[in-house]
Short mmCIF file of C-alpha atoms in Angstrom, two decimals:
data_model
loop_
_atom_site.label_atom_id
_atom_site.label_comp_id
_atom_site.label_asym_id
_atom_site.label_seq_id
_atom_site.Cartn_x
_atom_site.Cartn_y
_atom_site.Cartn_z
CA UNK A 1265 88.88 56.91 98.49
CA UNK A 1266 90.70 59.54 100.77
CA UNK A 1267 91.37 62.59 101.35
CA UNK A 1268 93.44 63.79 98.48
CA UNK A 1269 90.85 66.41 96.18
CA UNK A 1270 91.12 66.53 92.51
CA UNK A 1271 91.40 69.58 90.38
CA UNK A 1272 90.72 68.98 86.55
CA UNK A 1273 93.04 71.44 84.53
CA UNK A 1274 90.99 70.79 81.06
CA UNK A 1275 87.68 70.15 79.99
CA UNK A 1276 87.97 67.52 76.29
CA UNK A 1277 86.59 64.19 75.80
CA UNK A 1278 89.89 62.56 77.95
CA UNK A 1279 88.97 64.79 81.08
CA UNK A 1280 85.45 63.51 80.98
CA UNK A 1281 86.17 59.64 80.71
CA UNK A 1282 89.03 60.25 83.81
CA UNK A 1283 86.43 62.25 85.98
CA UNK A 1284 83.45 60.01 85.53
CA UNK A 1285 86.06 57.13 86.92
CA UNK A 1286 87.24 59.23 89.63
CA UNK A 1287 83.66 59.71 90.96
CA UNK A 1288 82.71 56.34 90.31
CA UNK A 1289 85.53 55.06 92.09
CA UNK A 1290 84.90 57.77 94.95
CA UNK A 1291 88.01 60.04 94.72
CA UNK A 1292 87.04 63.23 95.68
CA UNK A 1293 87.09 66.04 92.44
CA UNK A 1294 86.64 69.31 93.93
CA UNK A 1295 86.83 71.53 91.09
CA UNK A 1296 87.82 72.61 87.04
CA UNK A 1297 89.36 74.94 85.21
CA UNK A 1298 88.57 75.75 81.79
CA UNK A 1299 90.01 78.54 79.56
CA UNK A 1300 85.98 80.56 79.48
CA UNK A 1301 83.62 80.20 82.86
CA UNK A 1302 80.98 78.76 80.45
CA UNK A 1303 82.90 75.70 79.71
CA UNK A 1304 84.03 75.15 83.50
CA UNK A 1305 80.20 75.65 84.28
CA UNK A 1306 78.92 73.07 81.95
CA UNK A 1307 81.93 70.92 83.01
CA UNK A 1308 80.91 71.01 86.65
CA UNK A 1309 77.08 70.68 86.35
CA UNK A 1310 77.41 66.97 83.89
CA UNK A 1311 79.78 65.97 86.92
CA UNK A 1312 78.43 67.91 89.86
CA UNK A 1313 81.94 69.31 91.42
CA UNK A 1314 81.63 71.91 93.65
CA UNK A 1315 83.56 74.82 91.99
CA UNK A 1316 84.31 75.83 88.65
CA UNK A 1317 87.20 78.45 87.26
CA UNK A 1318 87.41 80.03 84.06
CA UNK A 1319 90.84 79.87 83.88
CA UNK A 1320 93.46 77.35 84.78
CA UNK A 1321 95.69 80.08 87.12
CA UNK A 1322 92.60 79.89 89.37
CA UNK A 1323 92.43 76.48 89.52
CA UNK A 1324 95.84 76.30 90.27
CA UNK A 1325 95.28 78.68 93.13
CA UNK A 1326 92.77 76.88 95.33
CA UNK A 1327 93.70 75.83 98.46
CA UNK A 1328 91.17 72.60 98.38
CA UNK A 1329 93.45 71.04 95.80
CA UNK A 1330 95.99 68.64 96.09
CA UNK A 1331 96.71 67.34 92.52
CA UNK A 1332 96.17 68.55 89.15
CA UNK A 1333 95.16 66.67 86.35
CA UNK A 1334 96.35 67.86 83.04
CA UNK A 1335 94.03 67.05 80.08
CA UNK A 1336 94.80 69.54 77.63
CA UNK A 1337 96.00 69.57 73.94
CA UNK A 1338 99.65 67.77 73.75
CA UNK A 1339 101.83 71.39 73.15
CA UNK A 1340 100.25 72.36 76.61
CA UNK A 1341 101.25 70.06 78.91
CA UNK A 1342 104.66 71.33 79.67
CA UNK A 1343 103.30 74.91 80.55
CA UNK A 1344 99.93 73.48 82.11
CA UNK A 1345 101.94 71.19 84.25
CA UNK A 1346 104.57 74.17 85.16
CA UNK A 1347 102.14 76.02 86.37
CA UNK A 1348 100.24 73.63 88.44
CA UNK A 1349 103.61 72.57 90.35
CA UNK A 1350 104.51 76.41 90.90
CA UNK A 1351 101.66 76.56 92.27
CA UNK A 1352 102.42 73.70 95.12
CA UNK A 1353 99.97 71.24 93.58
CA UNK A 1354 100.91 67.27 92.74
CA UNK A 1355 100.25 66.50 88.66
CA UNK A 1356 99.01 63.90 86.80
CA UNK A 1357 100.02 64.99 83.30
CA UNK A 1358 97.71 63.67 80.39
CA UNK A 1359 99.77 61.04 77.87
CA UNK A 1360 101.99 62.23 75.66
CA UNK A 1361 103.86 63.26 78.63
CA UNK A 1362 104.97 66.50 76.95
CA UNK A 1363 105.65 67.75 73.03
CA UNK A 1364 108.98 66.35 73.42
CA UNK A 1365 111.91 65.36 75.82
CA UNK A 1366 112.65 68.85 76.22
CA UNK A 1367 109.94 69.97 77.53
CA UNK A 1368 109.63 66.33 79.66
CA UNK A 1369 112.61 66.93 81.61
CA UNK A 1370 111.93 70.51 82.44
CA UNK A 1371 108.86 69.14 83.94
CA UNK A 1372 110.73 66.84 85.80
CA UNK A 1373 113.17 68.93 87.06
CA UNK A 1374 110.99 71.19 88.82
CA UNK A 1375 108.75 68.88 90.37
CA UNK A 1376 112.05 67.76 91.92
CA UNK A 1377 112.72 70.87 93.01
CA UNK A 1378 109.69 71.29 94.64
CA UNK A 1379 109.40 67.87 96.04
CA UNK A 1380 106.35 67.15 94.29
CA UNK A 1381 104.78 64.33 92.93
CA UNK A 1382 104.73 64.31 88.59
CA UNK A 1383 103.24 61.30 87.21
CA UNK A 1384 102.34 60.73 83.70
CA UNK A 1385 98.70 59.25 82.88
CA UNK A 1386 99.29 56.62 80.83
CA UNK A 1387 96.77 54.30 82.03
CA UNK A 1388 97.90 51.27 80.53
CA UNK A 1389 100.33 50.77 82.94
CA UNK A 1390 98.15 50.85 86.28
CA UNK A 1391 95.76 48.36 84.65
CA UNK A 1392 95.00 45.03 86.62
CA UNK A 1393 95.85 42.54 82.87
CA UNK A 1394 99.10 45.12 82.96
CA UNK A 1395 100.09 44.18 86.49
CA UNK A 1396 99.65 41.02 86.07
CA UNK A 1397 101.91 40.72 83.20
CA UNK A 1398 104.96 42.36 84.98
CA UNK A 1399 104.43 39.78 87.66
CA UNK A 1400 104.46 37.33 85.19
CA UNK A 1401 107.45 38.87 83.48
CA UNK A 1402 109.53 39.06 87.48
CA UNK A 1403 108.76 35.78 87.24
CA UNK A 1404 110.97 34.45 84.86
CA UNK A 1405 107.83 32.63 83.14
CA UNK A 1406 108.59 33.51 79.68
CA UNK A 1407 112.59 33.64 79.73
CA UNK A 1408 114.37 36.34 78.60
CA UNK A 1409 111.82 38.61 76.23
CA UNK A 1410 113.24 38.72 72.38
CA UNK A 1411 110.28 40.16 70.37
CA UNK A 1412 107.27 42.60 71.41
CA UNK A 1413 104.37 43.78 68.96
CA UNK A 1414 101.45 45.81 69.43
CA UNK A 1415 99.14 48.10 67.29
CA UNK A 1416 97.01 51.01 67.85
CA UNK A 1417 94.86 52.04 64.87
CA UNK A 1418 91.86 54.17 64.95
CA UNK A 1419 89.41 55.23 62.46
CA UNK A 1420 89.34 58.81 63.71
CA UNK A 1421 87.42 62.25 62.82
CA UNK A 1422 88.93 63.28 59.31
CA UNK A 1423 88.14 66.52 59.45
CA UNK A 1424 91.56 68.65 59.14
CA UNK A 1425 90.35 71.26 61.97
CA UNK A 1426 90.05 68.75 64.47
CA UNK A 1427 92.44 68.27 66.94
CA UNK A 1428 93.80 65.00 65.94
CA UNK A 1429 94.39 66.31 62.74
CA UNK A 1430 96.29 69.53 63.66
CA UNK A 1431 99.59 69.71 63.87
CA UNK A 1432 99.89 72.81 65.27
CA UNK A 1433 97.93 70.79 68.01
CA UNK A 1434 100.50 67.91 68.35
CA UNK A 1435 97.81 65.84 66.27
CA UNK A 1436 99.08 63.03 64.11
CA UNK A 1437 98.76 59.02 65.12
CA UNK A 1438 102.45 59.15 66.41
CA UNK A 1439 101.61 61.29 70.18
CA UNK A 1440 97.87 60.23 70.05
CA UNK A 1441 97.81 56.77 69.65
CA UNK A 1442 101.99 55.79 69.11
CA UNK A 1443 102.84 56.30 72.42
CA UNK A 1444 100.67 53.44 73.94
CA UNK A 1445 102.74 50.47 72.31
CA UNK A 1446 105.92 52.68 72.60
CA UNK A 1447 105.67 53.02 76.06
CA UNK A 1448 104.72 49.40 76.56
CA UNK A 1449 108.06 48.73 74.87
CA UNK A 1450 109.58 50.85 77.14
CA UNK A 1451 108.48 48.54 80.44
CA UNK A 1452 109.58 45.91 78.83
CA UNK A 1453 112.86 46.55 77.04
CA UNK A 1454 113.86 50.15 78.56
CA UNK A 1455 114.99 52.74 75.69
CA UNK A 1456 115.90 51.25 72.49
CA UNK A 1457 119.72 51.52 71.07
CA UNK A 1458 118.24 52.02 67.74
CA UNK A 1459 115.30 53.42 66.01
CA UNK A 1460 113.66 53.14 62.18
CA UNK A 1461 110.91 54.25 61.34
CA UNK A 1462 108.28 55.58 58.91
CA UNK A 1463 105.08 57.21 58.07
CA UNK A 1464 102.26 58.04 55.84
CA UNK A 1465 100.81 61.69 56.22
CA UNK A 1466 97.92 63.71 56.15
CA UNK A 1467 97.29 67.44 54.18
CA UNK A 1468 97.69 69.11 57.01
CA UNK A 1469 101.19 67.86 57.45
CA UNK A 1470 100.08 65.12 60.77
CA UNK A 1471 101.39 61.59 60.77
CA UNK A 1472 98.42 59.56 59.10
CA UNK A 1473 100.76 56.50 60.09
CA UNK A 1474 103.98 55.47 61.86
CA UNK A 1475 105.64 52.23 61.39
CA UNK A 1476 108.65 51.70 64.04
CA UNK A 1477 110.94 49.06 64.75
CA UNK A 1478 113.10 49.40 68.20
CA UNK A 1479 116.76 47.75 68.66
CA UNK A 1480 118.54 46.39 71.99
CA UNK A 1481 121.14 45.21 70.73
CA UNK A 1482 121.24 41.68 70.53
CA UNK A 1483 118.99 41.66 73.08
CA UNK A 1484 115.38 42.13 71.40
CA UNK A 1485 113.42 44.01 68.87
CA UNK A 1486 110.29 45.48 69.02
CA UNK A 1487 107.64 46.40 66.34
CA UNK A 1488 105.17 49.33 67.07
CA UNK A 1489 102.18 50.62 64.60
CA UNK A 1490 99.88 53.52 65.07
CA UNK A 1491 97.32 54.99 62.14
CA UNK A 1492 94.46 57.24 63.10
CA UNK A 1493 92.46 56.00 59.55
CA UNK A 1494 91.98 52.75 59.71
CA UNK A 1495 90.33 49.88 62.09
CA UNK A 1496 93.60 47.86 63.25
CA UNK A 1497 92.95 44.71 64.91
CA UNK A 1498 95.09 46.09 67.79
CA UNK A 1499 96.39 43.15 69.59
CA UNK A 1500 100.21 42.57 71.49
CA UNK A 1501 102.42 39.84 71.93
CA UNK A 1502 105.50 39.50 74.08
CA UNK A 1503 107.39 36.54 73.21
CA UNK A 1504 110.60 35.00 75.10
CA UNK A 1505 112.90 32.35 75.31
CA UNK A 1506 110.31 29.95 77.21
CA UNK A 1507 106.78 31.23 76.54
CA UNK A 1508 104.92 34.04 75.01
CA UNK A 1509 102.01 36.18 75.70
CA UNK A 1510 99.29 37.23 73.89
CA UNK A 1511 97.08 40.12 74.85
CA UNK A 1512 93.57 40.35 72.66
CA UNK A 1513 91.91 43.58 71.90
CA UNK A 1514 92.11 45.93 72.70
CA UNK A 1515 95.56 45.10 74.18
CA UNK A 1516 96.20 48.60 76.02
CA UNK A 1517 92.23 48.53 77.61
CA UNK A 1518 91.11 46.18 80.31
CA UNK A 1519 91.06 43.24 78.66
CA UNK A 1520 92.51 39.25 78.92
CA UNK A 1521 95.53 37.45 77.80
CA UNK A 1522 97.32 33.97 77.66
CA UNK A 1523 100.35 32.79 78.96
CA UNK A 1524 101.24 30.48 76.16
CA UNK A 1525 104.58 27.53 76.42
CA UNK A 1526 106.86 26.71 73.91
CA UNK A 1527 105.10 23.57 72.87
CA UNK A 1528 102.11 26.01 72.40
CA UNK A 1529 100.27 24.94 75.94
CA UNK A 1530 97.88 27.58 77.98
CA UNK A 1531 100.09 28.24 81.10
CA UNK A 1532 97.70 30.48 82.40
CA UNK A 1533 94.40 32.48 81.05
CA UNK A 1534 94.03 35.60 82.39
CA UNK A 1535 90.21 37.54 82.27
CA UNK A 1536 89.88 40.83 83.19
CA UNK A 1537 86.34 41.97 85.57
CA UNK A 1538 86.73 45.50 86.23
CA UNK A 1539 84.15 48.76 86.38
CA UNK A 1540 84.11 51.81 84.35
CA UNK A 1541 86.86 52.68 81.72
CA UNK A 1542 90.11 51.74 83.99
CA UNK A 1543 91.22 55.25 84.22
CA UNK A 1544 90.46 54.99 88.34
CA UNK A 1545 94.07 52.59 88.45
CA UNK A 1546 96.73 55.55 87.90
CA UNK A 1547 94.42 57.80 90.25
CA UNK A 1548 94.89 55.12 92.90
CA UNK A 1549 98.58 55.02 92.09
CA UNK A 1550 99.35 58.72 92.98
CA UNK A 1551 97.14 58.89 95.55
CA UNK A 1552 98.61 56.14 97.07
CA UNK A 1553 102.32 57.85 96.07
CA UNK A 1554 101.41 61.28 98.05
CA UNK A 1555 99.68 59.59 100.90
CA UNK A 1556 103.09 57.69 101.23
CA UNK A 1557 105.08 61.04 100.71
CA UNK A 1558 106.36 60.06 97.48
CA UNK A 1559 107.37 61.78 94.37
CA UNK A 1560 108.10 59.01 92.17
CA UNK A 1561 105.99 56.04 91.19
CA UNK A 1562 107.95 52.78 90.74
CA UNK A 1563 105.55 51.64 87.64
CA UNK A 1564 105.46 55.26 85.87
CA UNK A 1565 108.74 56.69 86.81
CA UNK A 1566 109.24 60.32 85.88
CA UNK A 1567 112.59 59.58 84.04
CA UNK A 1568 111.41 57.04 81.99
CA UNK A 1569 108.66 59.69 81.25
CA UNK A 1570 111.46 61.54 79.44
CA UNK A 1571 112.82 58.26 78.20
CA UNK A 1572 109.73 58.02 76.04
CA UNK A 1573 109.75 61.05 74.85
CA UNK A 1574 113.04 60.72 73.85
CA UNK A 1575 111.86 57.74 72.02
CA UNK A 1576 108.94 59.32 70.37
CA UNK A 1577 111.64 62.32 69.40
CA UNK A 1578 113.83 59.82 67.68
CA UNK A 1579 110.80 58.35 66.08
CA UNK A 1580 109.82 61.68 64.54
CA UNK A 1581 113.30 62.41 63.51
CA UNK A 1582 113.64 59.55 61.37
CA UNK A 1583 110.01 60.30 59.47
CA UNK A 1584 110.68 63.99 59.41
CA UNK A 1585 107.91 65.14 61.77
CA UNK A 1586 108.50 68.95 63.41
CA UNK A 1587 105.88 70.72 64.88
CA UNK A 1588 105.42 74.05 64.48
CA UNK A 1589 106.09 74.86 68.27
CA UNK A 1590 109.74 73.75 67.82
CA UNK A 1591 110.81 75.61 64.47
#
C-alpha cells in the first residue's frame, strides 16, 4: 500500500484475522512481538514477516517500524500502547480502547505529547456499509435520528479459564462484544446524558449479559445488548424523523442495509462486495492519517475514544462490574 511497516504487538486469534488483511491488502508487516520467542516464531512463519521478538520492548525498539498494533488482552492495552508511543511508534490500539476511561485518556495524553498518531481499532467504523451510512446520515435523509438498536450476542467458549470468561482478563460480553453497538451509538448520538443498565453473570464473576438503554435528553434513546451465550440475531436500526435504516446481520461486519421512508418505501438498497474480513479499512485510515502528518482521525477520534470508555464505565457502574485491576 505504502511505505508505512507494521509491527504486531500480540499474537491471539484478533492479531491473526488483522494481519492476514494487512497482507492481503498489501500493507507491509515487518515484524511481531510475543511475550516467549516460540510464539513470535510460529507467528511469523503462518504469516511469513521478516522478524520476530520475544518480547514486546523489542518490538517496540525496531527502527523498521512505524506503527504498532496492539492486540493483547483488554487490561493491557493501556501499558502495551504506553510503551509503543515511548518508544516513537504510531498505535493502533485493539477495541476496548483501554480497561477504562482512565487508562483511555492517559493514552491519549501522551500520544499528544509526543505528536503521535493513537487510533482505536474498532473496525466497524472504517467499513464501506459504515461510511455509507454517515453520508447518508450528513445528508439529512432520515431527519433528525430518535431511536438506535443493535445487538451483539455470541455463543462463545464456556470454559471459565478462557479469556472471555476471565475477569481478571477484562472478559465478560460488556468490553468484548458491548462496545460494538455502544460505540455505534456514540457516532450517532455522541455520549449519552443518562445511562441504565443491567446484566446477567457468569461464576467467575464476568458479565454473561448487559442490557443498556442510553438518554439524550429529549433528543433520542438508544438500546444496546451484548451476551457471550447465546446466538442473537444481531441486527441495527437507526430510525429518524423521515426514514429509518436497517442494517441485517451481522450489522457491525461487511454487510447491506436499506434506506427505508416513512410510508415504508426502499429509498435506497445498499450491498456490500468487499475481500477478506474488513479489518484492511482502519489500516488504510491511519496510514492514510500519518502519511498526511496527522494525529487524529476525523471518524475514530481519540477523545471520543475516552468518551466510550466513559460510557462503558458508566455502564459497569450501574450493573456493579469492577475488575480486579481497579480494586
Amino acid at each position: 500500500m505504502g511505505d508505512i511497516r507494521w509491527g504486531i504487538l500480540g499474537t491471539g486469534g484478533i492479531a491473526h484475522t488483522f494481519t492476514r488483511d494487512l497482507l492481503d491488502d498489501e500493507h507491509d508487516v515487518a515484524a511481531v512481538g510475543s511475550r516467549t520467542q516460540e510464539r513470535a516464531d510460529a507467528f511469523t512463519d503462518e504469516f511469513e514477516i521478516p522478524t520476530s521478538y520475544g518480547s514486546y520492548e523489542k518490538l517496540v525498539a525496531d527502527d523498521d517500524i512505524d506503527i504498532v498494533y496492539v492486540a493483547t488482552p483488554h487490561p493491557e492495552h493501556a501499558a502495551n500502547a504506553e510503551l509503543a508511543l515511548r518508544a516513537g511508534k504510531h498505535v493502533l490500539v485493539e477495541k476496548p480502547f483501554t480497561l477504562n476511561a482512565a487508562e483511555a485518556q492517559r493514552v491519549v495524553d501522551l500520544a499528544a505529547d509526543l505528536g503521535l498518531l493513537v487510533l482505536e481499532a474498532m473496525w466497524t467504523r472504517f467499513l464501506p456499509h459504515v461510511e455509507r451510512i454517515r453520508r447518508i446520515l450528513a445528508d439529512g435523509t432520515l431527519g433528525d435520528v430518535r431511536e438506535f438498536s443493535a445487538d451483539h450476542m455470541q455463543l462463545l467458549p464456556s470454559d471459565p479459564l478462557h479469556r472471555i470468561n476471565a475477569l481478571e482478563l477484562g472478559g465478560g460480553a460488556l468490553l468484548d462484544l458491548g462496545v460494538y453497538p455502544i460505540s455505534f451509538a456514540s457516532m450517532l448520538l455522541g455520549e449519552p446524558e443518562t445511562v441504565k443498565a443491567s446484566a446477567r453473570f457468569e461464576a467467575t464473576g464476568a458479565d454473561a449479559a448487559t442490557d443498556a438503554v442510553f438518554g439524550y435528553g429529549d433528543r433520542a434513546l438508544a438500546v444496546t445488548r451484548c451476551a457471550l451465550d447465546l446466538r442473537g440475531v444481531n441486527t441495527a436500526s437507526i430510525v429518524g424523523t423521515d426514514a429509518r435504516i436497517e442494517i441485517d446481520s451481522v450489522w457491525y461486519t461487511p454487510t447491506n442495509f436499506r434506506v427505508i421512508g416513512a410510508g415504508n418505501e426502499v429509498i435506497e438498497e445498499y450491498k456490500t462486495r468487499i475481500t477478506g474480513a474488513g479489518k484492511q479499512f482502519q489500516a488504510r485510515e491511519a496510514e492514510r492519517l500519518i502519511a498526511e502528518g496527522r494525529t487524529a482521525s476525523d471518524v475514530m477520534s481519540p477523545q471520543e475514544s475516552v468518551s466510550i470508555m466513559r460510557t462503558l464505565d458508566a455502564v459497569r457502574a450501574e450493573i456493579g462490574l469492577v475488575y480486579p485491576q481497579e480494586r
